[in-house]
Coordinates of C-alpha atoms and ligand atoms in Angstrom, one line a residue:
M1136 CA 255.3 146.2 101.1
P1137 CA 255.3 146.3 97.3
K1138 CA 252.6 148.5 95.8
A1139 CA 250.7 148.1 92.5
L1140 CA 248.6 151.0 91.2
V1141 CA 245.6 149.4 89.6
V1142 CA 243.9 151.6 87.0
G1143 CA 240.3 150.7 86.3
G1144 CA 237.6 149.4 88.6
G1145 CA 235.7 147.2 86.2
V1146 CA 236.2 143.4 86.3
A1147 CA 240.0 142.8 86.0
G1148 CA 241.1 145.7 88.2
P1149 CA 239.4 144.9 91.6
A1150 CA 240.0 141.1 91.0
V1151 CA 243.8 141.6 90.5
A1152 CA 243.9 144.0 93.4
A1153 CA 242.2 141.5 95.7
L1154 CA 244.6 138.7 94.7
L1155 CA 247.7 141.0 95.2
T1156 CA 246.4 142.0 98.6
R1157 CA 246.2 138.4 99.6
I1158 CA 249.9 137.9 98.8
G1159 CA 251.0 140.9 100.8
W1160 CA 250.9 143.7 98.2
E1161 CA 249.3 147.1 98.6
A1162 CA 247.0 147.4 95.5
P1163 CA 244.7 150.5 95.5
V1164 CA 242.3 150.8 92.6
F1165 CA 241.7 154.1 90.7
E1166 CA 238.5 154.4 88.7
A1167 CA 237.5 157.2 86.3
R1168 CA 233.8 157.1 87.0
T1169 CA 232.7 159.3 89.9
A1170 CA 230.7 156.5 91.6
P1171 CA 229.5 153.0 91.0
D1172 CA 226.6 153.1 88.5
P1173 CA 224.0 150.4 89.2
F1174 CA 222.5 150.8 85.7
E1175 CA 225.6 150.8 83.7
G1176 CA 226.0 148.3 81.0
L1177 CA 223.5 145.6 80.1
F1178 CA 224.2 142.0 80.9
L1179 CA 226.9 139.5 80.1
N1180 CA 227.8 135.9 80.1
V1181 CA 230.2 134.6 82.8
A1182 CA 231.5 131.3 81.5
V1183 CA 232.7 128.4 83.6
N1184 CA 236.4 129.5 83.2
G1185 CA 235.5 132.9 84.7
R1186 CA 233.3 131.3 87.3
R1187 CA 236.3 129.1 88.3
V1188 CA 238.3 132.3 89.1
L1189 CA 235.4 133.7 91.1
R1190 CA 235.2 130.4 93.0
T1191 CA 238.9 130.8 93.9
L1192 CA 238.2 134.3 95.1
G1193 CA 235.2 133.0 97.1
W1194 CA 232.8 135.3 95.2
E1195 CA 231.0 132.8 92.9
D1196 CA 228.1 131.9 95.3
R1197 CA 227.1 135.5 95.7
L1198 CA 227.1 136.1 91.9
L1199 CA 225.0 133.0 91.3
A1200 CA 222.4 134.3 93.8
D1201 CA 221.2 136.7 91.0
A1202 CA 222.1 134.9 87.8
H1203 CA 220.3 133.2 84.9
P1204 CA 221.8 129.8 84.3
A1205 CA 222.1 129.4 80.5
A1206 CA 223.8 126.2 79.6
E1207 CA 222.2 126.1 76.2
M1208 CA 221.9 128.5 73.3
V1209 CA 219.0 127.9 70.9
M1210 CA 219.5 129.2 67.4
W1211 CA 216.6 130.3 65.2
S1212 CA 216.3 131.5 61.6
G1213 CA 214.6 134.8 60.7
R1214 CA 211.6 132.6 59.6
G1215 CA 211.2 131.0 62.9
K1216 CA 212.8 127.7 62.1
Q1217 CA 215.0 126.2 64.9
L1218 CA 218.5 125.8 63.5
G1219 CA 220.0 123.9 66.5
V1220 CA 221.0 123.9 70.1
V1221 CA 224.6 124.7 71.1
P1222 CA 226.1 124.2 74.6
N1223 CA 227.2 127.5 76.3
G1224 CA 230.1 125.6 77.8
P1225 CA 232.1 122.4 77.3
A1226 CA 230.2 119.7 75.3
G1227 CA 228.2 117.3 77.4
R1228 CA 228.7 119.1 80.8
P1229 CA 225.6 121.3 81.4
D1230 CA 226.7 121.8 85.0
D1231 CA 229.6 123.8 83.6
G1232 CA 227.4 126.1 81.6
G1233 CA 227.6 129.8 81.6
V1234 CA 225.4 132.2 83.6
V1235 CA 224.0 135.5 82.4
V1236 CA 224.2 138.4 84.9
R1237 CA 223.6 142.1 84.8
R1238 CA 227.0 143.8 84.3
S1239 CA 226.3 146.0 87.3
W1240 CA 225.8 143.0 89.5
L1241 CA 229.1 141.4 88.4
H1242 CA 230.8 144.7 89.2
E1243 CA 229.1 144.9 92.6
V1244 CA 230.1 141.4 93.6
I1245 CA 233.7 141.9 92.5
R1246 CA 234.0 145.4 94.0
D1247 CA 232.5 144.3 97.4
G1248 CA 234.8 141.2 97.4
A1249 CA 237.9 143.4 96.8
E1250 CA 236.9 145.9 99.5
D1251 CA 236.4 143.0 101.9
A1252 CA 239.9 141.8 101.1
G1253 CA 241.2 145.3 102.1
V1254 CA 241.4 147.0 98.7
T1255 CA 240.5 150.7 98.5
V1256 CA 238.7 151.8 95.4
S1257 CA 238.9 155.5 94.6
Y1258 CA 236.3 157.0 92.2
G1259 CA 236.7 160.1 90.1
R1260 CA 240.4 159.3 89.4
R1261 CA 240.9 159.2 85.7
L1262 CA 244.5 158.3 84.8
V1263 CA 246.0 160.8 82.3
D1264 CA 249.6 159.8 82.3
V1265 CA 252.1 157.3 83.9
R1266 CA 255.8 157.5 83.8
E1267 CA 258.7 155.6 85.3
T1268 CA 260.8 157.2 88.0
G1269 CA 264.2 155.7 88.9
E1270 CA 262.8 153.0 91.2
G1271 CA 259.0 153.0 90.5
V1272 CA 256.1 154.6 88.7
L1273 CA 254.4 157.9 89.0
A1274 CA 250.7 158.1 87.9
R1275 CA 248.9 161.4 87.3
F1276 CA 245.1 161.8 87.4
D1277 CA 242.8 164.3 85.9
D1278 CA 242.0 165.8 89.3
G1279 CA 245.6 166.8 89.5
S1280 CA 246.5 164.1 92.1
E1281 CA 249.5 161.8 91.8
E1282 CA 250.4 158.4 93.1
H1283 CA 253.6 156.5 93.4
G1284 CA 253.9 152.7 93.2
D1285 CA 256.3 149.9 92.2
V1286 CA 254.2 148.9 89.2
V1287 CA 251.1 150.0 87.4
V1288 CA 248.4 147.6 86.2
G1289 CA 246.3 148.9 83.3
A1290 CA 242.8 147.4 83.8
D1291 CA 241.2 150.4 82.1
G1292 CA 239.3 148.8 79.3
V1293 CA 239.4 148.9 75.5
G1294 CA 240.2 152.7 75.5
S1295 CA 243.1 152.1 78.0
A1296 CA 245.1 155.2 79.0
V1297 CA 247.9 152.9 80.3
R1298 CA 248.0 151.2 76.9
R1299 CA 248.9 154.6 75.3
Q1300 CA 252.1 154.4 77.3
V1301 CA 252.8 150.7 76.7
A1302 CA 251.8 150.3 73.1
P1303 CA 250.9 153.7 71.7
E1304 CA 250.5 152.7 68.1
V1305 CA 247.8 150.1 68.8
V1306 CA 244.3 151.1 67.5
P1307 CA 241.2 149.0 68.3
A1308 CA 239.6 147.4 65.2
F1309 CA 235.9 147.8 64.4
S1310 CA 234.1 144.5 64.5
G1311 CA 231.5 145.4 61.8
L1312 CA 228.8 145.2 64.5
L1313 CA 226.9 147.7 66.7
G1314 CA 225.6 146.5 70.0
S1315 CA 222.5 147.4 71.8
G1316 CA 220.0 145.9 74.3
G1317 CA 217.7 146.4 77.1
F1318 CA 215.2 145.0 79.6
A1319 CA 211.5 144.4 79.2
R1320 CA 208.4 142.6 80.5
V1321 CA 206.2 140.9 77.9
P1322 CA 202.9 139.7 79.3
G1323 CA 202.5 135.9 78.8
L1324 CA 206.1 135.3 77.7
A1325 CA 207.3 132.2 79.6
P1326 CA 210.7 132.1 81.4
T1327 CA 213.5 130.3 79.5
P1328 CA 215.3 128.4 82.3
G1329 CA 218.8 127.2 81.3
R1330 CA 218.5 128.8 77.9
Q1331 CA 219.2 131.8 75.8
H1332 CA 217.7 132.3 72.3
F1333 CA 219.4 133.7 69.3
V1334 CA 217.6 134.8 66.1
F1335 CA 219.3 135.4 62.8
G1336 CA 216.9 138.2 62.0
T1337 CA 216.5 139.2 58.4
R1338 CA 218.0 142.6 59.0
S1339 CA 219.7 142.4 62.4
F1340 CA 220.8 139.7 64.9
F1341 CA 218.8 139.3 68.1
G1342 CA 219.3 137.5 71.4
Y1343 CA 217.0 137.2 74.5
L1344 CA 216.3 135.2 77.6
V1345 CA 213.4 135.4 80.1
R1346 CA 214.3 135.2 83.8
A1347 CA 212.2 133.3 86.3
D1348 CA 210.6 136.6 87.4
G1349 CA 209.5 137.4 83.8
T1350 CA 212.2 140.0 83.1
V1351 CA 213.4 139.8 79.5
F1352 CA 217.1 140.5 78.8
W1353 CA 217.6 141.2 75.1
F1354 CA 220.3 142.5 72.8
A1355 CA 220.7 143.2 69.1
N1356 CA 223.7 143.3 66.9
L1357 CA 223.3 145.5 63.9
T1358 CA 225.6 145.2 60.8
A1359 CA 227.6 148.3 60.0
D1360 CA 230.5 148.9 57.7
E1361 CA 231.9 151.8 59.8
P1362 CA 231.5 152.7 63.4
P1363 CA 229.2 155.7 63.8
A1364 CA 231.0 159.0 63.9
A1365 CA 229.1 159.9 67.2
G1366 CA 230.5 156.7 68.9
I1367 CA 228.2 155.6 71.7
A1368 CA 224.6 157.1 71.3
T1369 CA 221.6 157.0 73.5
S1370 CA 218.2 157.8 71.9
T1371 CA 214.6 156.7 71.3
D1372 CA 215.3 156.9 67.6
W1373 CA 217.5 153.8 67.9
L1374 CA 214.6 151.9 69.5
A1375 CA 212.3 152.9 66.6
R1376 CA 215.0 151.8 64.2
L1377 CA 215.4 148.4 65.9
R1378 CA 211.6 147.9 65.9
E1379 CA 211.7 148.5 62.2
L1380 CA 214.6 146.2 61.5
H1381 CA 213.0 143.3 63.5
A1382 CA 209.4 143.9 62.5
D1383 CA 209.3 140.8 60.3
D1384 CA 211.2 138.5 62.7
P1385 CA 209.4 135.7 64.5
A1386 CA 207.7 136.1 67.9
P1387 CA 208.6 137.1 70.5
V1388 CA 211.3 139.5 68.9
P1389 CA 208.9 142.3 67.8
Q1390 CA 206.9 142.0 71.0
I1391 CA 210.0 142.4 73.2
L1392 CA 211.0 145.5 71.3
D1393 CA 207.5 146.9 71.6
A1394 CA 207.6 146.3 75.3
T1395 CA 210.9 148.1 75.8
A1396 CA 210.8 151.6 77.0
G1397 CA 213.3 154.0 75.4
P1398 CA 215.8 155.5 75.1
I1399 CA 218.3 152.8 74.4
T1400 CA 222.1 152.9 73.9
V1401 CA 223.8 151.8 70.8
Y1402 CA 227.6 151.3 70.8
P1403 CA 230.2 150.2 68.2
I1404 CA 231.9 147.0 69.1
F1405 CA 235.7 147.0 68.9
R1406 CA 238.3 144.3 69.4
L1407 CA 242.1 144.2 69.9
P1408 CA 243.4 141.3 67.8
R1409 CA 247.0 141.8 68.7
V1410 CA 248.7 144.2 71.1
E1411 CA 252.5 144.4 71.0
P1412 CA 253.9 144.6 73.6
W1413 CA 251.7 143.6 76.6
W1414 CA 254.0 145.4 79.1
R1415 CA 256.7 147.9 79.1
G1416 CA 259.0 148.6 82.1
R1417 CA 256.8 148.7 85.1
A1418 CA 253.5 148.9 83.3
V1419 CA 251.4 145.9 82.4
L1420 CA 247.9 145.5 80.7
V1421 CA 245.1 143.2 81.7
G1422 CA 241.5 142.5 80.4
D1423 CA 239.9 144.5 77.6
A1424 CA 242.9 146.9 77.7
V1425 CA 245.1 144.2 76.1
H1426 CA 242.7 141.8 74.3
A1427 CA 239.2 143.4 74.0
T1428 CA 237.0 140.9 72.3
S1429 CA 233.5 141.2 70.9
P1430 CA 230.8 139.9 73.2
S1431 CA 230.0 137.2 70.7
A1432 CA 232.0 134.5 72.5
G1433 CA 230.6 135.5 75.9
Q1434 CA 234.2 135.6 77.3
G1435 CA 235.2 139.3 77.9
A1436 CA 234.7 139.2 81.7
S1437 CA 235.9 135.6 82.0
M1438 CA 239.2 136.4 80.2
A1439 CA 239.7 139.5 82.4
L1440 CA 239.3 137.3 85.5
E1441 CA 241.8 134.8 84.2
D1442 CA 244.3 137.6 83.5
A1443 CA 243.9 138.7 87.1
I1444 CA 244.8 135.3 88.6
V1445 CA 247.7 134.7 86.2
L1446 CA 249.2 138.1 86.8
A1447 CA 249.0 137.8 90.6
S1448 CA 250.4 134.3 90.5
S1449 CA 253.3 135.6 88.3
L1450 CA 254.1 138.5 90.7
R1451 CA 253.9 136.1 93.7
A1452 CA 256.4 133.7 92.0
D1453 CA 258.8 136.6 91.3
P1454 CA 258.0 140.3 92.2
D1455 CA 260.6 141.5 89.6
P1456 CA 258.3 143.2 87.0
A1457 CA 260.3 142.1 84.0
V1458 CA 260.3 138.4 85.1
A1459 CA 256.7 138.4 86.3
F1460 CA 255.3 140.3 83.3
T1461 CA 257.1 138.0 80.9
A1462 CA 255.7 134.9 82.6
Y1463 CA 252.2 136.5 82.5
E1464 CA 252.4 137.4 78.8
D1465 CA 253.8 133.9 78.0
A1466 CA 251.0 132.3 79.8
R1467 CA 248.2 134.4 78.3
R1468 CA 249.0 135.9 74.9
A1469 CA 248.3 132.9 72.6
R1470 CA 245.1 132.0 74.4
A1471 CA 243.8 135.6 74.4
E1472 CA 244.6 136.1 70.7
A1473 CA 242.9 132.7 69.8
L1474 CA 239.8 133.8 71.7
V1475 CA 239.6 137.2 70.0
A1476 CA 239.9 135.5 66.6
Y1477 CA 237.2 132.9 67.6
A1478 CA 234.8 135.7 68.6
A1479 CA 235.6 137.5 65.3
G1480 CA 234.5 134.4 63.5
I1481 CA 231.1 134.4 65.3
D1482 CA 230.8 138.2 64.4
K1483 CA 231.0 137.2 60.7
Q1484 CA 228.0 134.9 61.1
K1485 CA 226.0 137.5 62.9
R1486 CA 226.5 140.1 60.2
V1487 CA 223.4 140.1 58.0
A1488 CA 223.8 138.2 54.8
R1489 CA 223.4 140.5 51.8
S1490 CA 221.4 138.2 49.6
R1491 CA 218.4 135.9 49.9
V1492 CA 220.6 133.1 48.4
A1493 CA 223.2 133.6 51.2
I1494 CA 220.5 133.6 53.9
A1495 CA 218.9 130.4 52.4
M1496 CA 222.3 128.7 52.3
R1497 CA 223.0 129.6 55.9
D1498 CA 219.6 128.4 57.1
L1499 CA 220.2 125.1 55.2
M1500 CA 223.8 124.5 56.3
L1501 CA 223.7 125.7 60.0
P1502 CA 221.4 122.8 61.1
I1503 CA 223.9 120.3 59.6
F1504 CA 226.8 122.0 61.4
L1505 CA 224.9 122.4 64.7
R1506 CA 223.6 118.8 64.8
K1507 CA 226.8 117.6 66.3
A1508 CA 227.3 120.7 68.5
G1509 CA 226.2 118.9 71.7
S1510 CA 229.1 116.5 71.5
D1511 CA 231.7 118.7 69.7
R1512 CA 234.7 119.1 71.9
R1513 CA 236.6 121.5 69.7
T1514 CA 235.7 124.5 71.9
D1515 CA 236.5 122.8 75.2
W1516 CA 239.9 124.7 75.2
I1517 CA 237.9 127.9 75.9
F1518 CA 236.2 126.5 79.0
D1519 CA 238.8 124.1 80.5
Y1520 CA 241.4 126.7 81.4
D1521 CA 242.3 126.5 85.0
V1522 CA 244.8 128.5 87.0
P1523 CA 245.8 126.9 90.3
W1524 CA 246.0 129.3 93.1
V1525 CA 247.7 128.1 96.3
R1526 CA 246.1 129.9 99.2
Ligands
FAD2747 C1 230.1 150.6 79.6 C2 230.4 149.2 79.2 C3 229.3 148.3 79.0 C4 229.6 147.0 78.6 N1 228.5 146.2 78.5 C5 228.7 144.9 78.1 C6 227.6 144.0 77.9 O1 226.5 144.4 78.1 N2 227.9 142.7 77.5 C7 229.2 142.2 77.4 O2 229.3 141.1 77.0 N3 230.2 143.0 77.6 C8 230.0 144.3 77.9 N4 231.1 145.1 78.1 C9 232.4 144.5 78.0 C10 232.8 143.7 79.2 O3 232.2 144.3 80.3 C11 234.3 143.5 79.3 O4 234.8 142.5 78.4 C12 234.8 143.1 80.6 O5 234.2 143.9 81.6 C13 236.4 143.3 80.7 O6 236.7 143.8 82.0 P1 237.9 144.9 82.2 O7 238.0 145.0 83.6 O8 239.1 144.5 81.3 O9 237.3 146.2 81.5 P2 236.0 147.1 81.9 O10 235.0 146.3 82.6 O11 235.7 147.8 80.7 O12 236.6 148.1 83.0 C14 237.5 149.1 82.7 C15 237.3 150.2 83.8 O13 238.3 151.2 83.6 C16 237.8 152.4 83.8 N5 238.6 153.4 83.1 C17 238.7 153.6 81.8 N6 239.7 154.6 81.6 C18 240.2 154.9 82.8 C19 241.2 155.8 83.2 N7 241.9 156.5 82.3 N8 241.5 155.9 84.5 C20 240.8 155.2 85.4 N9 239.8 154.3 85.1 C21 239.5 154.2 83.8 C22 236.4 152.3 83.2 O14 235.5 153.3 83.7 C23 236.0 150.9 83.6 O15 235.3 150.9 84.9 C24 230.9 146.5 78.5 C25 232.0 147.3 78.7 C26 231.7 148.7 79.1 C27 232.9 149.6 79.3

């Protein structure tokens, strides 16, 4: 039985392991964290293209049991003027809208699904090094353990250790934005069924939705020229800073921040515009490890799921690593790079305009651009990607 060592137990790793198991591979997953963390991460959008992969795997219904359908995105200026409504999915097809879920819930659904398929997920196994032996790969972990396999799949995120072996010179690019967010309950704030709201605040970008039970999911994107030297930071000072930055923004933005209990985490957002190569010898990269994108397009998890199904299909068509990895890269590279570039374009709009004139121009022009968004088919390519999987 061929064996793939899957490094990373986030989104792409367990999904690719489950699919490989279905086609007769052994595909153990090795995860650096010591245990699943139910509070890790905030929340994210799973778009219809990602939902389609989950449907193929038989995991979509469980995910939807605790999801906020958000087929529409409502844009607001910092003065409280509605700028437009944009579909969070293909134009004119609200049933194909994205859903927002806690990141930990997505992880749980994918991890449980993989384990049900027979995948073993080992925690506390941080890959430090992988090398080729004559006929396979040898992976070494920080607990001193080693594993042998036929191939290694790097599903270990934007800071990928596998990528250091495949494409050592690649350095993630800073997006110019810091991300943060949290959860709150604001008395009297009505649920926002089917919708997320986005506010071009005067000093920081803000997004929120209110679930049926009244829980508010919110995030902020702060403009920054450089990533903070400290990297990811968790503190109550950041919450105070956000309250200050959003103090003049329209309701309910200040109220949401006032109702949030600190501390909060702030992290620099990185992207990988182009990784060259995507694979080397018997090692191949998937998900954020090879095309990390800012969350602005709501596609990070969905693209990771697409990679999983394309890679597994390629290995099923031909288990020879060079043949399968070439087919996988040919199928995925152009789309992934286009998506990262698309998200980078949204990042530019989210960065706070430096002058009152620029803000006034944006608030004047955006409604004109957004007026036709409901029927604009130019982003359908993002959502209509479908990978057939013959059971
Ligand atoms: C902590 C965190 C929070 C996030 N929060 C959000 C969010 O709120 N909204 C949003 O839109 N996107 C968020 N993202 C990004 C989004 O989750 C990704 O786009 C998506 O999950 C891509 O899936 P992936 O499997 O490629 O990578 P990830 O989901 O990042 O999974 C990679 C996994 O590899 C593990 N790992 C890393 N290095 C090693 C190693 N050397 N050995 C073994 N395992 C390793 C990591 O612990 C992680 O579990 C977050 C990412 C992270 C890491």
